[in-house]
Amino acid sequence: MEFDSEDAARKFYVEYARRLGFVVRIMQRRRSGIDGRTLARRLGCNKQGFSPNHRSIVGPDKKPRPSAREGCKATILVKMEKSGKWVVTRFVKDHNHPLVITASGFSTAVSLLILHHSLFVHNHL
């Protein structure tokens, strides 16, 4: 699969993720050492990897919170070819966690944010 731009590839994967029920996180970017332009971009599920333990950095009085990351492997890697097109060179579709699909196509967090905003506006007008 190929795209005309990095942004088109990102938009495609974000829409794919929304329909499947996960959120995209920008994982990595490789730049040219000559002119600094982006040559490759890796995007993945926001549950990819594991969070480091920051307990000693934050302090003992802070309440530990559960990590949102679960070691998910779902990812896409796009690279810019010499033609200027962006080509998918790696695609892993498998998730190791349940996906959250809502009727509206928004994630649960976004749906709650929209509801909260609607209630706030309604109560303050």
Tab-separated table of C-alpha atoms in Angstrom, residues 9-116:
chain	number	residue	atom	x	y	z
A	9	ALA	CA	-0.473	7.513	5.755
A	10	ARG	CA	-0.993	8.753	9.321
A	11	LYS	CA	-4.601	9.787	8.633
A	12	PHE	CA	-5.316	6.386	7.079
A	13	TYR	CA	-3.942	4.504	10.099
A	14	VAL	CA	-5.757	6.771	12.585
A	15	GLU	CA	-9.052	6.139	10.769
A	16	TYR	CA	-8.322	2.395	10.624
A	17	ALA	CA	-7.626	2.442	14.375
A	18	ARG	CA	-10.805	4.391	15.132
A	19	ARG	CA	-12.914	1.859	13.250
A	20	LEU	CA	-11.235	-1.092	14.952
A	21	GLY	CA	-11.393	0.449	18.432
A	22	PHE	CA	-7.883	1.496	19.422
A	23	VAL	CA	-5.911	4.735	19.658
A	24	VAL	CA	-2.741	5.495	17.685
A	25	ARG	CA	0.504	6.651	19.233
A	26	ILE	CA	3.412	8.035	17.199
A	27	MET	CA	6.247	5.687	18.021
A	28	GLN	CA	9.326	6.625	16.051
A	29	ARG	CA	10.646	8.826	13.253
A	30	ARG	CA	13.804	8.414	11.208
A	31	ARG	CA	15.235	11.585	9.653
A	32	SER	CA	17.755	12.278	6.947
A	33	GLY	CA	21.169	13.260	8.271
A	34	ILE	CA	21.583	15.596	5.306
A	35	ASP	CA	18.472	17.762	5.331
A	36	GLY	CA	16.492	16.561	8.370
A	37	ARG	CA	13.395	15.487	6.441
A	38	THR	CA	11.455	12.476	7.663
A	39	LEU	CA	12.345	9.236	5.876
A	40	ALA	CA	10.306	6.752	7.910
A	41	ARG	CA	7.579	6.827	10.534
A	42	ARG	CA	6.340	4.105	12.866
A	43	LEU	CA	2.864	4.337	14.373
A	44	GLY	CA	1.342	1.878	16.788
A	45	CYS	CA	-1.355	1.073	19.270
A	46	ASN	CA	-1.239	3.316	22.339
A	47	LYS	CA	-0.994	0.162	24.472
A	48	GLN	CA	2.292	-0.803	22.822
A	49	GLY	CA	5.302	-1.280	25.070
A	50	PHE	CA	5.454	-1.048	28.837
A	51	SER	CA	5.651	2.023	31.062
A	52	PRO	CA	8.837	2.400	33.078
A	53	ASN	CA	8.573	2.467	36.858
A	54	HIS	CA	8.815	6.140	37.884
A	55	ARG	CA	7.930	5.621	41.558
A	56	SER	CA	11.347	6.748	42.823
A	57	ILE	CA	11.269	9.840	40.590
A	58	VAL	CA	7.760	10.955	41.596
A	59	GLY	CA	8.196	10.381	45.313
A	60	PRO	CA	6.720	8.062	47.907
A	61	ASP	CA	3.605	10.199	48.557
A	62	LYS	CA	2.223	9.797	45.041
A	63	LYS	CA	-0.439	7.169	44.479
A	64	PRO	CA	0.748	4.602	41.920
A	65	ARG	CA	-1.478	4.389	38.858
A	66	PRO	CA	-2.030	1.399	36.639
A	67	SER	CA	-0.172	1.446	33.349
A	68	ALA	CA	-2.213	1.835	30.175
A	69	ARG	CA	0.427	-0.042	28.213
A	70	GLU	CA	0.095	-3.777	27.783
A	71	GLY	CA	2.902	-4.743	25.427
A	72	CYS	CA	0.684	-4.667	22.326
A	73	LYS	CA	2.554	-5.342	19.075
A	74	ALA	CA	0.132	-3.672	16.613
A	75	THR	CA	2.139	-1.283	14.436
A	76	ILE	CA	2.619	0.144	10.960
A	77	LEU	CA	5.887	1.332	9.427
A	78	VAL	CA	5.863	3.633	6.405
A	79	LYS	CA	8.970	4.682	4.510
A	80	MET	CA	9.466	7.312	1.842
A	81	GLU	CA	10.657	5.823	-1.435
A	82	LYS	CA	12.900	7.646	-3.928
A	83	SER	CA	9.756	8.408	-5.943
A	84	GLY	CA	8.436	10.467	-3.009
A	85	LYS	CA	5.630	8.004	-2.271
A	86	TRP	CA	5.187	6.612	1.238
A	87	VAL	CA	5.052	2.804	1.272
A	88	VAL	CA	3.924	0.478	4.068
A	89	THR	CA	6.898	-1.780	4.768
A	90	ARG	CA	5.668	-3.415	7.964
A	91	PHE	CA	2.180	-4.016	9.327
A	92	VAL	CA	1.252	-5.954	12.467
A	93	LYS	CA	-2.494	-6.102	13.050
A	94	ASP	CA	-2.695	-8.341	16.129
A	95	HIS	CA	-3.572	-6.812	19.499
A	96	ASN	CA	-3.095	-8.589	22.831
A	97	HIS	CA	-5.941	-6.707	24.527
A	98	PRO	CA	-9.657	-6.128	23.917
A	99	LEU	CA	-10.549	-3.387	21.444
A	100	VAL	CA	-13.155	-0.784	22.402
A	101	ILE	CA	-15.700	-0.073	19.698
A	102	THR	CA	-18.469	2.435	20.353
A	103	ALA	CA	-21.600	3.068	18.319
A	104	SER	CA	-20.422	6.519	17.231
A	105	GLY	CA	-16.948	5.349	16.280
A	106	PHE	CA	-15.313	7.458	18.977
A	107	SER	CA	-13.243	5.935	21.734
A	108	THR	CA	-14.817	5.775	25.171
A	109	ALA	CA	-12.565	8.581	26.449
A	110	VAL	CA	-13.560	10.899	23.603
A	111	SER	CA	-17.245	10.049	24.080
A	112	LEU	CA	-16.993	10.941	27.783
A	113	LEU	CA	-15.188	14.180	26.953
A	114	ILE	CA	-17.929	15.171	24.486
A	115	LEU	CA	-20.622	14.333	27.053
A	116	HIS	CA	-18.826	16.315	29.776
